[in-house]
């Protein structure tokens, strides 16, 4: 049959540039000639005679070759252009998609923050894959966001902002708070005090600097020793111990100077607002979390100093009374309202309001004793009542919190809602909690999509490696199959569109999706749903592509391995169907440990089986010697179908998810979009409490 | 009597289209049917059928599909497309006019 092969080679000589077309036509001609030979042999001719006769009636090899080349030239040219186009556009497009997919890395970096407490995470200017990929900050904006990162220590970095804008009160206060929060260790007292004094000159009416100086001096002037408690639950009692009287006098002078000033302002919220404004409106959950993290990164070292001043002021008055300096003592004691007013005006976080309240309670406990020592019993009673009235708003708020049933929040709240809302004295409805919950689901869907993309890209890399290996290393015949448009549509339709569309359709029905509940209840089921999607897409894309390549190779007469593992395939399909049924059955109120175990075990088992299959198949791509042409061709087609799958997933579904997430973020009225507190609702609570405390103080002052 | 191959060239396409209008066929089958129906009047070089089939396929008049034949071997079957059906009708009409004109000239 060598002669037949030689003849077939001659007939198809003009098609050399397109191996698939050449093989296809060669096979067609071979089928024709073999039938003709069989017919001639049946009529009594020898094999050789039959071959001769068949070739003779077939015509001149040159004429046939020219005819075939001319007839197929247009098709071959078109395919050559398509190959070039695919090579030039597809790979760069996939690289862009991979880059966009890896954009989700910023969400994984949240783990860094939680687990490692990595401060670098907050450095937005250093982010490679920020949620706002194309946002470029000006050098000035970078400086305001992060300080000067070329400097070694945190406070020096923050100091750089003030140095750049020396008249700005916000940056001045930020520098001093950073200095105290990150650098002051008790040893560098004098230099710290001199820095505070230097900075305070740019804002002489702000009591903040006096209170900070007083706090620093008090730490060295006296000690507060906790007395042993009979009962653990009993309120802690302290013993005042004087270490350095001169320092105490100096500290209390600072305190008095502060109280007599017009206002006290730490500008922490103003700086936060500025920073968030520079970052722009975050329309993704990652962006919102980053903004919350920036808010959580605000340091409030001054609160401790405020409380120290409140604790020591009555003690100091007591010392003065003992020394007979009654007028001076009274002068200090009478400052309590003004001090609380100062602190309350500067309260923008729940923690600052609670510190204000703590100071009111210290006053209620300690001040009446000192007034009584001065013989002012009536005043003592009034002060006790008045400071209690300042404490009342927070007391009422605490009581209200105790009455809250947490059922709705626990069942329907998002993870974030359950982290940030327990302190809030309000019942939340399912409707109020829904947007943040949906945003979390969409976020997880985006992460799943990224993982699927990464898996597909990994598959592409393996396929490219295999194609190169077979071409250069093993010198296999180059066969580049060009799947027809319908085949490509079939692969993308069954492999990508159907699983995604079915999933999205089911996710719109609460009964199947369970999105009416939070992760606390629906978590396992949702994880299974995502796991199924994660498995189905690569499995179907690979299977459809593999089927096409096998069929085509058999048509072309290329040796193909016999399909194996049919039982394994059936087992995987049945497993996936069963898991699908369980994952999408209506949700029980709480998942039973049994269903959770079945779901997770199912995904893990099928995932492992699939992984083993992939590893086996990947190995085949490199070692199946006998079927080099087949594996080479399969690898090349896989590069195409996997790349197209990545493109469809990234270009069609990613924007859809981004759009839905942005919608939910905008819709939410509880958690997101706050520029002054961690959450919008906390801001509201703080404003209400602050206003009630302020009303109480005003009432006292009016009296 | 055998027909000159130059004369065959222009006729091949309408003949193939007409044959495929009835049923799907593979290359060797087309040759056999033509030979049977014309009592081997057309002395076709069988190899020249394929460029013709591929040209028609490239023009979208016919389409091909590999199928496994009864003898277990793969065969490439051709079928007429909708565009091919319209083209076939036009070609037959055209040939009818041409034959009529030639007949008028030669036998009138």
Coordinates of C-alpha atoms in Angstrom, one line a residue, chain A residues 244-565:
Chain A
X244 CA 5.9 63.6 91.7
X245 CA 4.0 66.6 93.0
X246 CA 5.6 69.2 90.7
X247 CA 4.6 67.1 87.7
X248 CA 1.1 66.8 89.0
X249 CA 0.8 70.6 89.4
X250 CA 2.1 71.1 85.9
X251 CA -0.3 68.5 84.5
X252 CA -3.3 70.0 86.2
X253 CA -2.2 73.5 85.0
X254 CA -2.3 72.1 81.4
X255 CA -5.7 70.6 82.2
X256 CA -7.1 73.9 83.5
X257 CA -5.6 75.8 80.5
X258 CA -7.4 73.3 78.2
X259 CA -10.8 73.6 79.9
X260 CA -10.7 77.3 79.5
X261 CA -10.2 77.1 75.8
X262 CA -13.0 77.4 73.3
X263 CA -13.1 73.9 71.9
X264 CA -11.4 70.5 71.8
X265 CA -11.0 68.9 68.4
X266 CA -8.9 65.8 67.4
X267 CA -9.9 66.1 63.7
X268 CA -9.8 62.3 63.3
X269 CA -13.1 62.2 61.4
X270 CA -12.1 65.1 59.2
X271 CA -8.9 63.3 58.1
X272 CA -10.9 60.1 57.5
X273 CA -13.4 62.0 55.4
X274 CA -10.6 63.5 53.3
X275 CA -9.0 60.2 52.8
X276 CA -12.2 58.5 51.8
X277 CA -12.9 61.4 49.4
X278 CA -9.6 60.9 47.7
X279 CA -10.2 57.1 47.4
X280 CA -13.5 57.8 45.8
X281 CA -16.9 56.1 46.2
X282 CA -16.4 52.4 46.6
X283 CA -19.0 50.4 44.7
X284 CA -17.7 47.0 45.6
X285 CA -17.7 45.0 48.9
X286 CA -13.9 44.9 48.8
X287 CA -13.8 48.6 48.4
X288 CA -16.2 49.1 51.3
X289 CA -14.1 46.8 53.4
X290 CA -11.0 48.7 52.5
X291 CA -12.7 51.9 53.5
X292 CA -13.9 50.4 56.8
X293 CA -10.4 49.1 57.4
X294 CA -9.1 52.7 56.8
X295 CA -11.7 53.8 59.4
X296 CA -10.6 51.1 61.8
X297 CA -7.0 52.1 61.3
X298 CA -7.7 55.6 62.8
X299 CA -5.9 55.8 66.1
X300 CA -7.5 57.4 69.1
X301 CA -4.7 57.5 71.8
X302 CA -6.2 60.8 73.2
X303 CA -9.2 59.0 74.7
X304 CA -7.0 57.3 77.3
X305 CA -5.5 60.7 78.2
X306 CA -8.9 62.3 78.5
X307 CA -10.0 59.6 80.9
X308 CA -6.7 60.0 82.9
X309 CA -7.4 63.7 83.4
X310 CA -11.0 63.0 84.5
X311 CA -9.7 60.4 87.1
X312 CA -6.9 62.6 88.6
X313 CA -8.7 65.9 88.6
X314 CA -10.9 65.1 91.7
X315 CA -7.9 63.5 93.4
X316 CA -5.9 66.7 92.8
X317 CA -8.8 68.8 94.2
X318 CA -8.7 66.6 97.3
X319 CA -5.0 67.3 97.8
X320 CA -5.6 71.0 97.4
X321 CA -8.4 70.8 100.0
X322 CA -6.1 69.0 102.4
X323 CA -3.6 71.8 101.9
X324 CA -6.2 74.4 102.6
X325 CA -6.3 75.7 99.0
X326 CA -10.1 75.5 98.9
X327 CA -10.7 78.2 96.2
X328 CA -8.2 76.6 93.9
X329 CA -9.7 73.2 94.5
X330 CA -13.2 74.6 93.7
X331 CA -11.8 76.1 90.6
X332 CA -10.8 72.6 89.4
X333 CA -13.9 70.9 90.6
X334 CA -16.2 73.3 88.7
X335 CA -14.5 72.5 85.4
X336 CA -16.2 69.1 85.0
X337 CA -19.1 70.2 82.8
X338 CA -16.9 72.1 80.4
X339 CA -14.5 69.1 80.2
X340 CA -17.3 66.8 79.3
X341 CA -18.7 69.2 76.8
X342 CA -15.3 69.4 75.1
X343 CA -15.0 65.7 74.9
X344 CA -18.6 65.2 73.7
X345 CA -18.2 67.7 70.9
X346 CA -15.2 65.7 69.6
X347 CA -17.1 62.4 69.8
X348 CA -17.6 60.8 66.3
X349 CA -17.3 57.1 67.1
X350 CA -19.2 55.0 69.5
X351 CA -16.0 54.4 71.5
X352 CA -15.6 58.2 72.1
X353 CA -19.2 58.5 73.2
X354 CA -18.6 55.6 75.6
X355 CA -15.5 57.4 77.0
X356 CA -17.5 60.6 77.5
X357 CA -20.0 58.5 79.4
X358 CA -17.3 56.8 81.4
X359 CA -16.0 60.3 82.4
X360 CA -19.5 61.3 83.5
X361 CA -19.7 58.2 85.7
X362 CA -16.3 59.0 87.2
X363 CA -17.5 62.5 88.0
X364 CA -20.8 61.2 89.5
X365 CA -18.7 58.9 91.8
X366 CA -15.8 61.2 92.8
X367 CA -16.9 64.8 92.6
X368 CA -19.6 64.8 95.3
X369 CA -17.1 63.5 97.8
X370 CA -14.8 66.5 97.2
X371 CA -17.7 69.0 97.3
X372 CA -18.7 67.5 100.6
X373 CA -15.2 68.0 101.9
X374 CA -15.7 71.7 101.1
X375 CA -18.9 71.6 103.0
X376 CA -21.0 72.1 99.9
X377 CA -23.5 69.3 100.5
X378 CA -26.2 70.7 98.2
X379 CA -23.7 71.2 95.4
X380 CA -22.5 67.6 95.9
X381 CA -26.0 66.3 95.5
X382 CA -26.6 68.5 92.4
X383 CA -23.4 67.4 90.8
X384 CA -24.3 63.7 91.4
X385 CA -27.7 64.2 89.8
X386 CA -26.3 66.2 87.0
X387 CA -23.6 63.8 86.1
X388 CA -26.1 61.0 86.3
X389 CA -28.3 62.9 83.8
X390 CA -25.3 63.0 81.4
X391 CA -24.8 59.3 81.9
X392 CA -28.5 58.6 81.2
X393 CA -28.5 58.6 77.4
X394 CA -25.9 55.8 77.3
X395 CA -27.6 54.0 80.2
X396 CA -30.9 54.1 78.2
X397 CA -29.1 52.9 75.1
X398 CA -27.5 50.0 77.0
X399 CA -30.9 49.0 78.4
X400 CA -32.5 49.2 74.9
X401 CA -29.8 46.9 73.6
X402 CA -30.6 44.3 76.2
X403 CA -34.2 44.2 74.9
X404 CA -33.1 43.4 71.3
X405 CA -33.9 40.0 70.0
X406 CA -31.1 39.1 67.7
X407 CA -32.9 36.4 65.7
X408 CA -33.5 38.3 62.5
X409 CA -30.0 39.6 62.4
X410 CA -28.5 36.2 63.1
X411 CA -30.6 34.5 60.5
X412 CA -30.8 37.1 57.8
X413 CA -27.8 39.3 58.4
X414 CA -24.6 39.2 56.4
X415 CA -21.3 38.2 58.1
X416 CA -20.4 41.9 58.2
X417 CA -23.8 42.8 59.7
X418 CA -23.3 40.2 62.4
X419 CA -19.8 41.6 63.1
X420 CA -20.7 45.3 63.2
X421 CA -24.3 45.6 64.3
X422 CA -24.4 43.8 67.7
X423 CA -23.7 47.1 69.5
X424 CA -26.6 48.8 67.9
X425 CA -29.8 49.3 69.9
X426 CA -32.2 48.5 67.0
X427 CA -34.1 45.6 65.6
X428 CA -33.4 45.2 61.9
X429 CA -35.8 43.9 59.4
X430 CA -35.0 41.3 56.8
X431 CA -35.5 43.9 54.1
X432 CA -33.0 46.3 55.7
X433 CA -30.4 43.5 56.1
X434 CA -30.9 42.1 52.5
X435 CA -28.7 44.4 50.3
X436 CA -25.5 43.7 52.4
X437 CA -26.3 40.0 52.4
X438 CA -26.8 39.9 48.7
X439 CA -23.6 41.9 48.2
X440 CA -21.7 39.2 50.2
X441 CA -23.2 36.5 48.0
X442 CA -22.2 38.3 44.8
X443 CA -18.7 38.8 46.2
X444 CA -18.4 35.1 46.8
X445 CA -19.7 34.4 43.3
X446 CA -17.0 36.8 41.9
X447 CA -14.3 34.9 43.9
X448 CA -15.7 31.6 42.5
X449 CA -15.6 33.1 39.0
X450 CA -12.0 34.1 39.5
X451 CA -11.1 30.6 40.7
X452 CA -12.8 29.1 37.7
X453 CA -10.9 31.5 35.4
X454 CA -7.6 30.6 37.1
X455 CA -8.3 26.9 36.7
X456 CA -9.1 27.4 33.0
X457 CA -6.0 29.5 32.6
X458 CA -3.9 26.8 34.3
X459 CA -5.4 24.3 31.9
X460 CA -4.4 26.5 29.0
X461 CA -0.8 26.7 30.3
X462 CA -0.7 22.9 30.5
X463 CA -2.2 22.6 27.0
X464 CA 0.3 25.1 25.6
X465 CA 3.2 23.2 27.3
X466 CA 1.9 19.9 25.8
X467 CA 1.5 21.4 22.3
X468 CA 5.1 22.8 22.4
X469 CA 6.4 19.5 23.8
X470 CA 4.8 17.4 21.0
X471 CA 5.9 19.8 18.3
X472 CA 9.5 20.3 19.2
X473 CA 10.5 17.6 21.7
X474 CA 8.9 14.6 20.1
X475 CA 8.8 15.9 16.6
X476 CA 5.2 14.9 16.1
X477 CA 3.3 15.8 13.0
X478 CA 1.8 19.3 13.4
X479 CA -2.0 19.0 13.3
X480 CA -4.0 22.2 14.0
X481 CA -7.7 21.5 14.1
X482 CA -10.0 24.4 13.5
X483 CA -13.2 23.7 15.2
X484 CA -16.2 24.9 13.2
X485 CA -18.2 27.8 14.7
X486 CA -21.0 25.5 15.7
X487 CA -18.6 23.3 17.7
X488 CA -17.2 26.3 19.5
X489 CA -20.7 27.5 20.3
X490 CA -21.6 24.1 21.6
X491 CA -18.5 24.0 23.9
X492 CA -19.2 27.5 25.2
X493 CA -22.9 27.0 25.3
X494 CA -22.9 23.7 27.3
X495 CA -19.6 24.4 29.1
X496 CA -20.1 28.0 30.2
X497 CA -23.5 29.5 29.4
X498 CA -25.7 26.7 30.5
X499 CA -24.2 26.2 34.0
X500 CA -24.0 29.9 34.6
X501 CA -27.5 30.7 33.3
X502 CA -29.1 27.8 35.2
X503 CA -27.3 28.9 38.3
X504 CA -28.4 32.5 37.9
X505 CA -31.9 31.5 37.1
X506 CA -32.1 29.4 40.3
X507 CA -30.4 32.1 42.3
X508 CA -33.3 34.4 41.5
X509 CA -35.7 32.0 43.2
X510 CA -35.4 32.2 47.0
X511 CA -36.6 28.7 47.5
X512 CA -33.6 27.3 45.6
X513 CA -31.0 29.9 46.3
X514 CA -31.6 30.4 50.0
X515 CA -30.3 33.9 49.7
X516 CA -33.1 35.0 52.0
X517 CA -30.8 33.8 54.7
X518 CA -27.3 34.7 55.7
X519 CA -24.2 32.5 55.5
X520 CA -24.8 31.3 59.0
X521 CA -27.7 29.3 57.7
X522 CA -27.1 29.0 54.0
X523 CA -23.3 28.8 54.0
X524 CA -22.8 25.1 53.5
X525 CA -25.4 25.0 50.8
X526 CA -24.0 28.0 49.0
X527 CA -20.5 26.6 49.2
X528 CA -21.8 23.4 47.5
X529 CA -23.5 25.5 44.8
X530 CA -20.3 27.3 44.1
X531 CA -18.3 24.1 44.3
X532 CA -20.7 22.6 41.7
X533 CA -20.2 25.6 39.4
X534 CA -16.5 25.4 39.9
X535 CA -16.5 21.7 38.9
X536 CA -19.1 21.8 36.1
X537 CA -17.6 24.5 33.9
X538 CA -14.1 23.0 33.5
X539 CA -15.5 19.5 33.3
X540 CA -18.0 20.3 30.5
X541 CA -15.5 22.5 28.6
X542 CA -12.9 19.7 28.7
X543 CA -15.4 17.0 27.9
X544 CA -17.0 18.8 24.9
X545 CA -13.5 19.7 23.5
X546 CA -12.2 16.2 24.0
X547 CA -15.2 14.7 22.3
X548 CA -14.8 17.0 19.3
X549 CA -11.0 16.3 19.0
X550 CA -11.6 12.5 19.3
X551 CA -14.3 12.5 16.6
X552 CA -12.4 14.7 14.3
X553 CA -9.2 12.7 14.7
X554 CA -11.0 9.5 13.9
X555 CA -12.5 11.1 10.8
X556 CA -9.0 12.1 9.7
X557 CA -7.6 8.7 10.4
X558 CA -5.4 9.9 13.2
X559 CA -4.8 7.2 15.8
X560 CA -6.8 8.0 18.9
X561 CA -6.7 6.3 22.3
X562 CA -9.7 4.3 23.2
X563 CA -11.9 6.1 25.6
X564 CA -11.5 4.8 29.1
X565 CA -13.0 5.3 32.5

